Structures are given as C-alpha cells and as structure tokens.
C-alpha cells in the first residue's frame, strides 16, 4: 500500500523524508519519490523499484538539497503501471503545486475530461495528477491556497489521504483524508504528516489525528485544523503515541496477520470503491468492456491455489446462481498437467494474491493455448499474472505481509460477488431491484464488520484455546460454508501445526465419520442459510457418536446445536454471511497459534509467494 511522509521544520528535509520512506517500506511499494521547493522552483525526483534507486538519484543530484520542507511517497500502483511517470509526487501543469496521494479518486475521469477541455495536459495515468491540476484550476479564482484545496477536495469522490505543497508557500503543507489514514506529528519547531506514525516516530510521539471532513495546515511551528465545510478553525487535542518503532510498523498490532485481519473492513471498501453504482443498480467494471466473452461468458472455469482456490470455490456458487453461468473450479497444479478439454468459448479466471504463483501462471499458458480468454483477479499490480492474462481486475487489498493469506481472500470474495452481480445484469437473471438490494447490502458490510471485529476477537480467544488442545480437527460446512471450512482448516493447520481437514458435512457418513470419537474435534460452520437444516442433521450425527463439537453459527440457530462452545456469526444479509464467518475463522487460527507459541507471520516451511511448482 502507498505511504506518505512529509516534513516541514528547520532541518534538511530530504534525509528525514528518506528515513521515513524506509520505515514505510514494509507496506510494499513499487516506486518512490520526493519533492521540495528550491530557489523558488519545484524539484521532484522519482524512481521506479526499490528506495535505493531513489536514493542513488537523489545524491547524484548536483544541487545542494537544503530545502527544509518536502513531500515523500512510496507508491503501490493502482492507476497505471509502476513507472517513474506514475510515481508520486506529481507537479501541476503550472508548476505551482505538488502533491502525494494514497487511495483512489473515483470520479477522476470526469474531472480529467473537464480539465482536458480547458487545455490541461497529463503526464501520468494517475488520478492524483488529475486532482492536483483541479487544485491548480481552483486556485485561479480562490483567494488563497487553503481555499483552493478546499474547493477541489469538495469535488473529489473516493478514498484519499493527500498532502499538498505550494510553490509560493515553500514551508507549508496542506493535508486531508477520507477513509484513509493520515496523522500529523508535532515536534519542536518541526512538524510531520504521514500515513503511518512509524515514519516520524524517531522525531516525535506527539500526534494529531485529523478526522474526515477536516483539512490541516502545517508550518514548522503550527498545525491548524479546519472544517472542510466552511474553513472554520477547530481545536484538536494532541495525543501521545506509546508504541515503539518496531511494533508501530505493524500499526500497533502484535503480528502482521492480526493487522491484516483487522484491515478487512478497509479492504472491502477499497475492493468496492468506484465499482458500485447504487443509483443505477449496476456494477462498474471497465476491465470487462470490449470483449464479448467477458461481457457475457458461456462458461467459466476458475483456477487457483491454496486460499485463492477457496475464494474461487466460494464465488463459483454465486456466479452460477446470480450470473446464471456454468462455473467449475480447479486447483492449478492439477489443471496444468491433466490435459483438460477446454472450449475456446470458456472464460478462464485465474485468482492469485501475489500474481507470481508458478502453477497458476502455468495454467494461464494452458488456457491461452486452447484459445480461451483469460481474466486475472490479482492483488499485485504489474505482477506476472497481471501481465500474462488478457484482462486483469485488481483486488486492491494492499500488500499482504503475513504468509497466511487473510485480507486478500476477503477482497477476492468481494470481486467474485461483484462479477456475479455484473453478469446477473447481463444475463437478466436478477431484476434491477434485486441487484440494487444486494449492492446496498454489500456497501453496508464494511461498517458492520468494523463494528463487530473487536467482539469477534474476544469470542475467538476462548474458542481457540479449546481448539488448540485438539490433535485432530474436522472443519465442516455445506454450500458456500464448505469453501469456508476448507479455508478454516488450511489456516488452522498452517499456523498451529495441528492436523485439520475440511469436509463437506454431507460427505461425513461416506467414510470420515469412522474417525469420530470423544477425542476428535469437529468445528461446524452452520449459518442460518438455506443449508442450515441439512448441516444441523450432519452435526447431530457427530454428536450421536460422542464427537465434541464447536459451532460457528448465528446466535438463534446455534442454540439447538449440541456444541461445547459457540462462536456467534454477526447478522449479515445472505449471501454475504461468508464475509463475517471468514474473520472468525482467521481469528480462531490466529489465537490458537499465538496460544501455542507458533511463529504466526512466518509459519515453518511456507513462503509468501510460491514461485516454484
Ligand atoms: O499468491 P497466491 O494467491 O497465488 O497464493 C496461493 C497460495 O500459495 C496461498 O493462498 C496460500 O495458500 C496461503 N498463503 C495460505 O494462507
């Protein structure tokens, strides 16, 4: 995910900004850049790749860099490839403003069209450059830089954290945020703005957290907060950060995995950003335009590995149910060698967080050689999968550092549900009103999850201690909950090294039930959906054989399940319940592994990106 660090004070800005950028590296990025004003002119130095490439360029610069104010950014590409042109900071056409940005300006196309008609030129593919030039345009009639910033921000839709530097106020920073983090650091005759407190923690622990709907103006000795609406100045309390720099890299969380689990509401917002047209009852996916087999595929085949495969399995039922398109799901390492019979009319969807998984990449080749159109669902911009598939849709989950995949799955499920709703409209399987209702529920999910996560975590702790004492566990579910059971078992075994397997609950009596005895634990996923009665019977069959049961169910339905303990699924409209079950399963594994003292972020024998077969 992108990172921002900006400084204004009495010291040379560049080394402080470079140091801040280093502390932001863990977030993952593909280019970086710095801008400052020197002798009345903007200087902007950017480089694709690692930070050292930027540092080499900076210090090869013949001019002394004595500016005491500047902007720094690490970019994790969303709009446009990772390149020097797309790297931040950007400079406005009139060279009076420079800006860094995290997030997405959803209406940048409309703004760009309007600015283009006024003669503006764009040198990157970014939404940031568009908003920056809108600020420059607003400045033509605004009384000052603050008002110009305010006017432009009011016109921008989307999620953003922004810091602006103006050529005629070379030691002043303007900043704002919407659904993206931004923090001001308050020092002695020097101040900071960053997307992550880590970046300036070495200098100050005093911070101000601007809220949404606020703008801040920072000089070496002042930090003033204004209301976005009317520019009235507001008093904001300074707070003190107690974390050490190391743990702050994880945003105060003990492990990256926990941080990433807790980021899922934000991940959902980001996956849906710009893709929901609530008023029109439509999913907006420009990535699917212009190719007939993407507009309305005859058949779909999803191919992936591990957690990404589980996402495919979860989504396939929605693609059939809503999209009315036959859909099968395959494990990439099997698919690539089994000489599959493929029809050129099939759409092949490849899912991968990293975009570098060797088996999934090999599957692209097999599908392409059979003449199929390929669509990648991928998290890493510019990855091999993104380059090799005919089209790619980015999941926009931000970098996932923990080896165990968590938030990436949430974003993959979100995209599959969006695709199902997109095709439901094309195939007219759902009415406009039905699609609108689902979109509305979808949009509410992030807020609901955000509210429920703290309680989910507390509940998962007790449940995890019991599960951690088991030697063998079955994770059971039916329908979409079977895909989640697979994920629950995968997460549990990879983190805690306890033997865990998933079964479709209806399969138990065809063999696995022979293993059930008072020692063999079953974790049953039984949401109140159309499969509840069936799952309930399967659980009864286990209880009848003295098998201990932990139930993941909603409060009401779970009452009748003969379980030792129950983990409550918060109320979520179907078919989105999976988005609430998923963090419960992830937290369960996380808590069990920490209880057992395992290396949560880097489990033994595993790598984040499996680039060999
Ligand atoms: O990067 P990918 O999504 O292609 O990775 C696929 C699997 O290696 C991955 O999902 C793996 O199963 C997870 N790390 C498990 O938590």
mmCIF file with all atom_site columns, N, CA and C in Angstrom, residues 6-9 69 71 139 143-150 153 162-166 168-177 182-186 190-193 208-211 213-228 230-234 236:
data_model
loop_
_atom_site.group_PDB
_atom_site.id
_atom_site.type_symbol
_atom_site.label_atom_id
_atom_site.label_alt_id
_atom_site.label_comp_id
_atom_site.label_asym_id
_atom_site.label_entity_id
_atom_site.label_seq_id
_atom_site.pdbx_PDB_ins_code
_atom_site.Cartn_x
_atom_site.Cartn_y
_atom_site.Cartn_z
_atom_site.occupancy
_atom_site.B_iso_or_equiv
_atom_site.pdbx_formal_charge
_atom_site.auth_seq_id
_atom_site.auth_comp_id
_atom_site.auth_asym_id
_atom_site.auth_atom_id
_atom_site.pdbx_PDB_model_num
ATOM 1   N N  . UNK A 1 6   ? 5.733   13.616 4.974  1.00 0.00 ? 6   UNK A N  1
ATOM 2   C CA . UNK A 1 6   ? 6.055   14.987 4.589  1.00 0.00 ? 6   UNK A CA 1
ATOM 3   C C  . UNK A 1 6   ? 6.618   15.690 5.822  1.00 0.00 ? 6   UNK A C  1
ATOM 4   N N  . UNK A 1 7   ? 7.533   16.625 5.597  1.00 0.00 ? 7   UNK A N  1
ATOM 5   C CA . UNK A 1 7   ? 8.236   17.297 6.708  1.00 0.00 ? 7   UNK A CA 1
ATOM 6   C C  . UNK A 1 7   ? 8.293   18.788 6.468  1.00 0.00 ? 7   UNK A C  1
ATOM 7   N N  . UNK A 1 8   ? 8.150   19.560 7.532  1.00 0.00 ? 8   UNK A N  1
ATOM 8   C CA . UNK A 1 8   ? 8.477   20.982 7.488  1.00 0.00 ? 8   UNK A CA 1
ATOM 9   C C  . UNK A 1 8   ? 9.122   21.362 8.822  1.00 0.00 ? 8   UNK A C  1
ATOM 10  N N  . UNK A 1 9   ? 10.277  22.026 8.769  1.00 0.00 ? 9   UNK A N  1
ATOM 11  C CA . UNK A 1 9   ? 10.966  22.342 10.030 1.00 0.00 ? 9   UNK A CA 1
ATOM 12  C C  . UNK A 1 9   ? 12.214  23.148 9.783  1.00 0.00 ? 9   UNK A C  1
ATOM 13  N N  . UNK A 1 69  ? 11.565  21.671 3.831  1.00 0.00 ? 69  UNK A N  1
ATOM 14  C CA . UNK A 1 69  ? 10.183  21.185 3.750  1.00 0.00 ? 69  UNK A CA 1
ATOM 15  C C  . UNK A 1 69  ? 10.071  20.334 2.492  1.00 0.00 ? 69  UNK A C  1
ATOM 16  N N  . UNK A 1 71  ? 7.906   16.642 0.409  1.00 0.00 ? 71  UNK A N  1
ATOM 17  C CA . UNK A 1 71  ? 6.941   15.535 0.362  1.00 0.00 ? 71  UNK A CA 1
ATOM 18  C C  . UNK A 1 71  ? 7.648   14.264 -0.057 1.00 0.00 ? 71  UNK A C  1
ATOM 19  N N  . UNK A 1 139 ? -7.383  27.340 -7.815 1.00 0.00 ? 139 UNK A N  1
ATOM 20  C CA . UNK A 1 139 ? -6.567  28.451 -7.271 1.00 0.00 ? 139 UNK A CA 1
ATOM 21  C C  . UNK A 1 139 ? -6.714  29.717 -8.106 1.00 0.00 ? 139 UNK A C  1
ATOM 22  N N  . UNK A 1 143 ? -9.204  32.728 -3.096 1.00 0.00 ? 143 UNK A N  1
ATOM 23  C CA . UNK A 1 143 ? -8.378  33.795 -2.517 1.00 0.00 ? 143 UNK A CA 1
ATOM 24  C C  . UNK A 1 143 ? -7.005  33.316 -2.038 1.00 0.00 ? 143 UNK A C  1
ATOM 25  N N  . UNK A 1 144 ? -6.900  32.033 -1.669 1.00 0.00 ? 144 UNK A N  1
ATOM 26  C CA . UNK A 1 144 ? -5.612  31.539 -1.172 1.00 0.00 ? 144 UNK A CA 1
ATOM 27  C C  . UNK A 1 144 ? -5.512  30.030 -1.416 1.00 0.00 ? 144 UNK A C  1
ATOM 28  N N  . UNK A 1 145 ? -4.358  29.469 -1.054 1.00 0.00 ? 145 UNK A N  1
ATOM 29  C CA . UNK A 1 145 ? -4.118  28.042 -1.324 1.00 0.00 ? 145 UNK A CA 1
ATOM 30  C C  . UNK A 1 145 ? -5.069  27.148 -0.532 1.00 0.00 ? 145 UNK A C  1
ATOM 31  N N  . UNK A 1 146 ? -5.348  27.542 0.714  1.00 0.00 ? 146 UNK A N  1
ATOM 32  C CA . UNK A 1 146 ? -6.233  26.722 1.548  1.00 0.00 ? 146 UNK A CA 1
ATOM 33  C C  . UNK A 1 146 ? -7.620  26.615 0.905  1.00 0.00 ? 146 UNK A C  1
ATOM 34  N N  . UNK A 1 147 ? -8.144  27.732 0.424  1.00 0.00 ? 147 UNK A N  1
ATOM 35  C CA . UNK A 1 147 ? -9.483  27.711 -0.186 1.00 0.00 ? 147 UNK A CA 1
ATOM 36  C C  . UNK A 1 147 ? -9.474  26.904 -1.482 1.00 0.00 ? 147 UNK A C  1
ATOM 37  N N  . UNK A 1 148 ? -8.388  27.007 -2.246 1.00 0.00 ? 148 UNK A N  1
ATOM 38  C CA . UNK A 1 148 ? -8.303  26.243 -3.498 1.00 0.00 ? 148 UNK A CA 1
ATOM 39  C C  . UNK A 1 148 ? -8.318  24.746 -3.187 1.00 0.00 ? 148 UNK A C  1
ATOM 40  N N  . UNK A 1 149 ? -7.566  24.386 -2.149 1.00 0.00 ? 149 UNK A N  1
ATOM 41  C CA . UNK A 1 149 ? -7.506  22.978 -1.724 1.00 0.00 ? 149 UNK A CA 1
ATOM 42  C C  . UNK A 1 149 ? -8.908  22.524 -1.312 1.00 0.00 ? 149 UNK A C  1
ATOM 43  N N  . UNK A 1 150 ? -9.556  23.346 -0.492 1.00 0.00 ? 150 UNK A N  1
ATOM 44  C CA . UNK A 1 150 ? -10.909 23.017 -0.014 1.00 0.00 ? 150 UNK A CA 1
ATOM 45  C C  . UNK A 1 150 ? -11.872 22.801 -1.185 1.00 0.00 ? 150 UNK A C  1
ATOM 46  N N  . UNK A 1 153 ? -11.175 19.536 -3.029 1.00 0.00 ? 153 UNK A N  1
ATOM 47  C CA . UNK A 1 153 ? -11.482 18.334 -2.240 1.00 0.00 ? 153 UNK A CA 1
ATOM 48  C C  . UNK A 1 153 ? -12.986 18.099 -2.199 1.00 0.00 ? 153 UNK A C  1
ATOM 49  N N  . UNK A 1 162 ? -4.085  12.927 1.418  1.00 0.00 ? 162 UNK A N  1
ATOM 50  C CA . UNK A 1 162 ? -3.392  13.823 0.479  1.00 0.00 ? 162 UNK A CA 1
ATOM 51  C C  . UNK A 1 162 ? -2.513  14.801 1.240  1.00 0.00 ? 162 UNK A C  1
ATOM 52  N N  . UNK A 1 163 ? -1.346  15.092 0.693  1.00 0.00 ? 163 UNK A N  1
ATOM 53  C CA . UNK A 1 163 ? -0.546  16.197 1.230  1.00 0.00 ? 163 UNK A CA 1
ATOM 54  C C  . UNK A 1 163 ? -0.101  17.050 0.042  1.00 0.00 ? 163 UNK A C  1
ATOM 55  N N  . UNK A 1 164 ? -0.321  18.350 0.186  1.00 0.00 ? 164 UNK A N  1
ATOM 56  C CA . UNK A 1 164 ? -0.071  19.317 -0.895 1.00 0.00 ? 164 UNK A CA 1
ATOM 57  C C  . UNK A 1 164 ? 1.018   20.295 -0.462 1.00 0.00 ? 164 UNK A C  1
ATOM 58  N N  . UNK A 1 165 ? 1.921   20.603 -1.403 1.00 0.00 ? 165 UNK A N  1
ATOM 59  C CA . UNK A 1 165 ? 2.946   21.621 -1.173 1.00 0.00 ? 165 UNK A CA 1
ATOM 60  C C  . UNK A 1 165 ? 2.774   22.682 -2.257 1.00 0.00 ? 165 UNK A C  1
ATOM 61  N N  . UNK A 1 166 ? 2.784   23.954 -1.845 1.00 0.00 ? 166 UNK A N  1
ATOM 62  C CA . UNK A 1 166 ? 2.530   25.031 -2.806 1.00 0.00 ? 166 UNK A CA 1
ATOM 63  C C  . UNK A 1 166 ? 3.819   25.815 -3.018 1.00 0.00 ? 166 UNK A C  1
ATOM 64  N N  . UNK A 1 168 ? 4.409   28.873 -3.713 1.00 0.00 ? 168 UNK A N  1
ATOM 65  C CA . UNK A 1 168 ? 4.521   30.206 -3.106 1.00 0.00 ? 168 UNK A CA 1
ATOM 66  C C  . UNK A 1 168 ? 4.477   30.177 -1.574 1.00 0.00 ? 168 UNK A C  1
ATOM 67  N N  . UNK A 1 169 ? 4.371   28.974 -0.979 1.00 0.00 ? 169 UNK A N  1
ATOM 68  C CA . UNK A 1 169 ? 4.467   28.835 0.490  1.00 0.00 ? 169 UNK A CA 1
ATOM 69  C C  . UNK A 1 169 ? 5.369   27.627 0.768  1.00 0.00 ? 169 UNK A C  1
ATOM 70  N N  . UNK A 1 170 ? 6.659   27.770 0.499  1.00 0.00 ? 170 UNK A N  1
ATOM 71  C CA . UNK A 1 170 ? 7.526   26.575 0.461  1.00 0.00 ? 170 UNK A CA 1
ATOM 72  C C  . UNK A 1 170 ? 7.748   25.875 1.788  1.00 0.00 ? 170 UNK A C  1
ATOM 73  N N  . UNK A 1 171 ? 7.257   26.443 2.894  1.00 0.00 ? 171 UNK A N  1
ATOM 74  C CA . UNK A 1 171 ? 7.416   25.699 4.158  1.00 0.00 ? 171 UNK A CA 1
ATOM 75  C C  . UNK A 1 171 ? 6.061   25.307 4.762  1.00 0.00 ? 171 UNK A C  1
ATOM 76  N N  . UNK A 1 172 ? 5.011   25.300 3.931  1.00 0.00 ? 172 UNK A N  1
ATOM 77  C CA . UNK A 1 172 ? 3.670   24.987 4.434  1.00 0.00 ? 172 UNK A CA 1
ATOM 78  C C  . UNK A 1 172 ? 3.129   23.740 3.739  1.00 0.00 ? 172 UNK A C  1
ATOM 79  N N  . UNK A 1 173 ? 2.525   22.854 4.532  1.00 0.00 ? 173 UNK A N  1
ATOM 80  C CA . UNK A 1 173 ? 1.911   21.639 3.975  1.00 0.00 ? 173 UNK A CA 1
ATOM 81  C C  . UNK A 1 173 ? 0.411   21.701 4.231  1.00 0.00 ? 173 UNK A C  1
ATOM 82  N N  . UNK A 1 174 ? -0.372  21.298 3.232  1.00 0.00 ? 174 UNK A N  1
ATOM 83  C CA . UNK A 1 174 ? -1.825  21.168 3.410  1.00 0.00 ? 174 UNK A CA 1
ATOM 84  C C  . UNK A 1 174 ? -2.163  19.683 3.273  1.00 0.00 ? 174 UNK A C  1
ATOM 85  N N  . UNK A 1 175 ? -3.067  19.209 4.133  1.00 0.00 ? 175 UNK A N  1
ATOM 86  C CA . UNK A 1 175 ? -3.369  17.772 4.079  1.00 0.00 ? 175 UNK A CA 1
ATOM 87  C C  . UNK A 1 175 ? -4.821  17.512 4.436  1.00 0.00 ? 175 UNK A C  1
ATOM 88  N N  . UNK A 1 176 ? -5.321  16.379 3.968  1.00 0.00 ? 176 UNK A N  1
ATOM 89  C CA . UNK A 1 176 ? -6.666  15.949 4.336  1.00 0.00 ? 176 UNK A CA 1
ATOM 90  C C  . UNK A 1 176 ? -6.784  14.446 4.120  1.00 0.00 ? 176 UNK A C  1
ATOM 91  N N  . UNK A 1 177 ? -7.874  13.871 4.631  1.00 0.00 ? 177 UNK A N  1
ATOM 92  C CA . UNK A 1 177 ? -8.073  12.428 4.469  1.00 0.00 ? 177 UNK A CA 1
ATOM 93  C C  . UNK A 1 177 ? -9.549  12.072 4.375  1.00 0.00 ? 177 UNK A C  1
ATOM 94  N N  . UNK A 1 182 ? -4.145  9.188  7.983  1.00 0.00 ? 182 UNK A N  1
ATOM 95  C CA . UNK A 1 182 ? -3.225  10.329 7.879  1.00 0.00 ? 182 UNK A CA 1
ATOM 96  C C  . UNK A 1 182 ? -3.056  10.899 9.284  1.00 0.00 ? 182 UNK A C  1
ATOM 97  N N  . UNK A 1 183 ? -1.816  11.137 9.671  1.00 0.00 ? 183 UNK A N  1
ATOM 98  C CA . UNK A 1 183 ? -1.531  11.577 11.045 1.00 0.00 ? 183 UNK A CA 1
ATOM 99  C C  . UNK A 1 183 ? -0.543  12.740 10.978 1.00 0.00 ? 183 UNK A C  1
ATOM 100 N N  . UNK A 1 184 ? -0.757  13.740 11.815 1.00 0.00 ? 184 UNK A N  1
ATOM 101 C CA . UNK A 1 184 ? 0.216   14.830 11.900 1.00 0.00 ? 184 UNK A CA 1
ATOM 102 C C  . UNK A 1 184 ? 1.095   14.588 13.125 1.00 0.00 ? 184 UNK A C  1
ATOM 103 N N  . UNK A 1 185 ? 2.392   14.726 12.960 1.00 0.00 ? 185 UNK A N  1
ATOM 104 C CA . UNK A 1 185 ? 3.344   14.571 14.067 1.00 0.00 ? 185 UNK A CA 1
ATOM 105 C C  . UNK A 1 185 ? 3.814   15.960 14.491 1.00 0.00 ? 185 UNK A C  1
ATOM 106 N N  . UNK A 1 186 ? 3.735   16.243 15.791 1.00 0.00 ? 186 UNK A N  1
ATOM 107 C CA . UNK A 1 186 ? 4.028   17.594 16.271 1.00 0.00 ? 186 UNK A CA 1
ATOM 108 C C  . UNK A 1 186 ? 5.364   17.595 17.015 1.00 0.00 ? 186 UNK A C  1
ATOM 109 N N  . UNK A 1 190 ? 9.382   21.774 14.303 1.00 0.00 ? 190 UNK A N  1
ATOM 110 C CA . UNK A 1 190 ? 9.293   20.926 13.100 1.00 0.00 ? 190 UNK A CA 1
ATOM 111 C C  . UNK A 1 190 ? 8.052   20.052 13.223 1.00 0.00 ? 190 UNK A C  1
ATOM 112 N N  . UNK A 1 191 ? 7.395   19.860 12.105 1.00 0.00 ? 191 UNK A N  1
ATOM 113 C CA . UNK A 1 191 ? 6.179   19.046 12.103 1.00 0.00 ? 191 UNK A CA 1
ATOM 114 C C  . UNK A 1 191 ? 6.179   18.083 10.915 1.00 0.00 ? 191 UNK A C  1
ATOM 115 N N  . UNK A 1 192 ? 5.314   17.072 11.016 1.00 0.00 ? 192 UNK A N  1
ATOM 116 C CA . UNK A 1 192 ? 5.310   15.975 10.044 1.00 0.00 ? 192 UNK A CA 1
ATOM 117 C C  . UNK A 1 192 ? 3.869   15.632 9.658  1.00 0.00 ? 192 UNK A C  1
ATOM 118 N N  . UNK A 1 193 ? 3.697   15.044 8.495  1.00 0.00 ? 193 UNK A N  1
ATOM 119 C CA . UNK A 1 193 ? 2.413   14.409 8.155  1.00 0.00 ? 193 UNK A CA 1
ATOM 120 C C  . UNK A 1 193 ? 2.753   13.082 7.521  1.00 0.00 ? 193 UNK A C  1
ATOM 121 N N  . UNK A 1 208 ? -1.494  14.480 16.112 1.00 0.00 ? 208 UNK A N  1
ATOM 122 C CA . UNK A 1 208 ? -2.890  14.909 15.957 1.00 0.00 ? 208 UNK A CA 1
ATOM 123 C C  . UNK A 1 208 ? -3.494  14.027 14.876 1.00 0.00 ? 208 UNK A C  1
ATOM 124 N N  . UNK A 1 209 ? -4.667  13.464 15.180 1.00 0.00 ? 209 UNK A N  1
ATOM 125 C CA . UNK A 1 209 ? -5.347  12.635 14.183 1.00 0.00 ? 209 UNK A CA 1
ATOM 126 C C  . UNK A 1 209 ? -6.442  13.469 13.515 1.00 0.00 ? 209 UNK A C  1
ATOM 127 N N  . UNK A 1 210 ? -6.244  13.931 12.291 1.00 0.00 ? 210 UNK A N  1
ATOM 128 C CA . UNK A 1 210 ? -7.346  14.658 11.650 1.00 0.00 ? 210 UNK A CA 1
ATOM 129 C C  . UNK A 1 210 ? -8.496  13.703 11.342 1.00 0.00 ? 210 UNK A C  1
ATOM 130 N N  . UNK A 1 211 ? -9.722  14.187 11.500 1.00 0.00 ? 211 UNK A N  1
ATOM 131 C CA . UNK A 1 211 ? -10.888 13.373 11.145 1.00 0.00 ? 211 UNK A CA 1
ATOM 132 C C  . UNK A 1 211 ? -11.279 13.643 9.705  1.00 0.00 ? 211 UNK A C  1
ATOM 133 N N  . UNK A 1 213 ? -13.499 15.094 6.784  1.00 0.00 ? 213 UNK A N  1
ATOM 134 C CA . UNK A 1 213 ? -14.182 16.391 6.766  1.00 0.00 ? 213 UNK A CA 1
ATOM 135 C C  . UNK A 1 213 ? -13.353 17.485 7.394  1.00 0.00 ? 213 UNK A C  1
ATOM 136 N N  . UNK A 1 214 ? -12.045 17.251 7.531  1.00 0.00 ? 214 UNK A N  1
ATOM 137 C CA . UNK A 1 214 ? -11.162 18.286 8.077  1.00 0.00 ? 214 UNK A CA 1
ATOM 138 C C  . UNK A 1 214 ? -9.950  18.480 7.160  1.00 0.00 ? 214 UNK A C  1
ATOM 139 N N  . UNK A 1 215 ? -9.413  19.691 7.187  1.00 0.00 ? 215 UNK A N  1
ATOM 140 C CA . UNK A 1 215 ? -8.175  19.989 6.453  1.00 0.00 ? 215 UNK A CA 1
ATOM 141 C C  . UNK A 1 215 ? -7.153  20.427 7.489  1.00 0.00 ? 215 UNK A C  1
ATOM 142 N N  . UNK A 1 216 ? -5.886  20.155 7.227  1.00 0.00 ? 216 UNK A N  1
ATOM 143 C CA . UNK A 1 216 ? -4.879  20.687 8.153  1.00 0.00 ? 216 UNK A CA 1
ATOM 144 C C  . UNK A 1 216 ? -3.851  21.505 7.388  1.00 0.00 ? 216 UNK A C  1
ATOM 145 N N  . UNK A 1 217 ? -3.366  22.556 8.069  1.00 0.00 ? 217 UNK A N  1
ATOM 146 C CA . UNK A 1 217 ? -2.274  23.367 7.503  1.00 0.00 ? 217 UNK A CA 1
ATOM 147 C C  . UNK A 1 217 ? -1.125  23.311 8.498  1.00 0.00 ? 217 UNK A C  1
ATOM 148 N N  . UNK A 1 218 ? 0.029   22.929 7.999  1.00 0.00 ? 218 UNK A N  1
ATOM 149 C CA . UNK A 1 218 ? 1.174   22.703 8.887  1.00 0.00 ? 218 UNK A CA 1
ATOM 150 C C  . UNK A 1 218 ? 2.353   23.563 8.451  1.00 0.00 ? 218 UNK A C  1
ATOM 151 N N  . UNK A 1 219 ? 2.906   24.291 9.411  1.00 0.00 ? 219 UNK A N  1
ATOM 152 C CA . UNK A 1 219 ? 4.155   25.025 9.178  1.00 0.00 ? 219 UNK A CA 1
ATOM 153 C C  . UNK A 1 219 ? 5.144   24.515 10.245 1.00 0.00 ? 219 UNK A C  1
ATOM 154 N N  . UNK A 1 220 ? 6.405   24.978 10.251 1.00 0.00 ? 220 UNK A N  1
ATOM 155 C CA . UNK A 1 220 ? 7.336   24.446 11.263 1.00 0.00 ? 220 UNK A CA 1
ATOM 156 C C  . UNK A 1 220 ? 6.848   24.635 12.700 1.00 0.00 ? 220 UNK A C  1
ATOM 157 N N  . UNK A 1 221 ? 6.062   25.685 12.955 1.00 0.00 ? 221 UNK A N  1
ATOM 158 C CA . UNK A 1 221 ? 5.652   25.962 14.332 1.00 0.00 ? 221 UNK A CA 1
ATOM 159 C C  . UNK A 1 221 ? 4.158   25.854 14.592 1.00 0.00 ? 221 UNK A C  1
ATOM 160 N N  . UNK A 1 222 ? 3.378   25.514 13.574 1.00 0.00 ? 222 UNK A N  1
ATOM 161 C CA . UNK A 1 222 ? 1.924   25.463 13.791 1.00 0.00 ? 222 UNK A CA 1
ATOM 162 C C  . UNK A 1 222 ? 1.305   24.255 13.090 1.00 0.00 ? 222 UNK A C  1
ATOM 163 N N  . UNK A 1 223 ? 0.201   23.810 13.667 1.00 0.00 ? 223 UNK A N  1
ATOM 164 C CA . UNK A 1 223 ? -0.618  22.796 12.984 1.00 0.00 ? 223 UNK A CA 1
ATOM 165 C C  . UNK A 1 223 ? -2.069  23.233 13.210 1.00 0.00 ? 223 UNK A C  1
ATOM 166 N N  . UNK A 1 224 ? -2.703  23.745 12.176 1.00 0.00 ? 224 UNK A N  1
ATOM 167 C CA . UNK A 1 224 ? -4.068  24.258 12.327 1.00 0.00 ? 224 UNK A CA 1
ATOM 168 C C  . UNK A 1 224 ? -5.033  23.334 11.596 1.00 0.00 ? 224 UNK A C  1
ATOM 169 N N  . UNK A 1 225 ? -6.117  23.001 12.308 1.00 0.00 ? 225 UNK A N  1
ATOM 170 C CA . UNK A 1 225 ? -7.121  22.104 11.714 1.00 0.00 ? 225 UNK A CA 1
ATOM 171 C C  . UNK A 1 225 ? -8.350  22.944 11.353 1.00 0.00 ? 225 UNK A C  1
ATOM 172 N N  . UNK A 1 226 ? -8.867  22.748 10.140 1.00 0.00 ? 226 UNK A N  1
ATOM 173 C CA . UNK A 1 226 ? -10.038 23.490 9.667  1.00 0.00 ? 226 UNK A CA 1
ATOM 174 C C  . UNK A 1 226 ? -11.158 22.528 9.307  1.00 0.00 ? 226 UNK A C  1
ATOM 175 N N  . UNK A 1 227 ? -12.393 23.021 9.418  1.00 0.00 ? 227 UNK A N  1
ATOM 176 C CA . UNK A 1 227 ? -13.524 22.240 8.899  1.00 0.00 ? 227 UNK A CA 1
ATOM 177 C C  . UNK A 1 227 ? -13.520 22.358 7.382  1.00 0.00 ? 227 UNK A C  1
ATOM 178 N N  . UNK A 1 228 ? -13.729 21.237 6.709  1.00 0.00 ? 228 UNK A N  1
ATOM 179 C CA . UNK A 1 228 ? -13.743 21.264 5.246  1.00 0.00 ? 228 UNK A CA 1
ATOM 180 C C  . UNK A 1 228 ? -14.901 22.130 4.733  1.00 0.00 ? 228 UNK A C  1
ATOM 181 N N  . UNK A 1 230 ? -16.534 24.904 5.953  1.00 0.00 ? 230 UNK A N  1
ATOM 182 C CA . UNK A 1 230 ? -16.536 26.373 5.966  1.00 0.00 ? 230 UNK A CA 1
ATOM 183 C C  . UNK A 1 230 ? -15.194 26.974 6.385  1.00 0.00 ? 230 UNK A C  1
ATOM 184 N N  . UNK A 1 231 ? -14.199 26.133 6.484  1.00 0.00 ? 231 UNK A N  1
ATOM 185 C CA . UNK A 1 231 ? -12.837 26.561 6.854  1.00 0.00 ? 231 UNK A CA 1
ATOM 186 C C  . UNK A 1 231 ? -12.754 27.209 8.248  1.00 0.00 ? 231 UNK A C  1
ATOM 187 N N  . UNK A 1 232 ? -13.726 26.892 9.100  1.00 0.00 ? 232 UNK A N  1
ATOM 188 C CA . UNK A 1 232 ? -13.629 27.374 10.487 1.00 0.00 ? 232 UNK A CA 1
ATOM 189 C C  . UNK A 1 232 ? -12.518 26.575 11.177 1.00 0.00 ? 232 UNK A C  1
ATOM 190 N N  . UNK A 1 233 ? -11.657 27.293 11.930 1.00 0.00 ? 233 UNK A N  1
ATOM 191 C CA . UNK A 1 233 ? -10.561 26.592 12.622 1.00 0.00 ? 233 UNK A CA 1
ATOM 192 C C  . UNK A 1 233 ? -11.121 25.827 13.815 1.00 0.00 ? 233 UNK A C  1
ATOM 193 N N  . UNK A 1 234 ? -10.614 24.602 14.056 1.00 0.00 ? 234 UNK A N  1
ATOM 194 C CA . UNK A 1 234 ? -11.091 23.836 15.210 1.00 0.00 ? 234 UNK A CA 1
ATOM 195 C C  . UNK A 1 234 ? -9.922  23.426 16.102 1.00 0.00 ? 234 UNK A C  1
ATOM 196 N N  . UNK A 1 236 ? -7.964  20.855 18.265 1.00 0.00 ? 236 UNK A N  1
ATOM 197 C CA . UNK A 1 236 ? -7.811  19.403 18.210 1.00 0.00 ? 236 UNK A CA 1
ATOM 198 C C  . UNK A 1 236 ? -6.819  19.010 19.288 1.00 0.00 ? 236 UNK A C  1
#
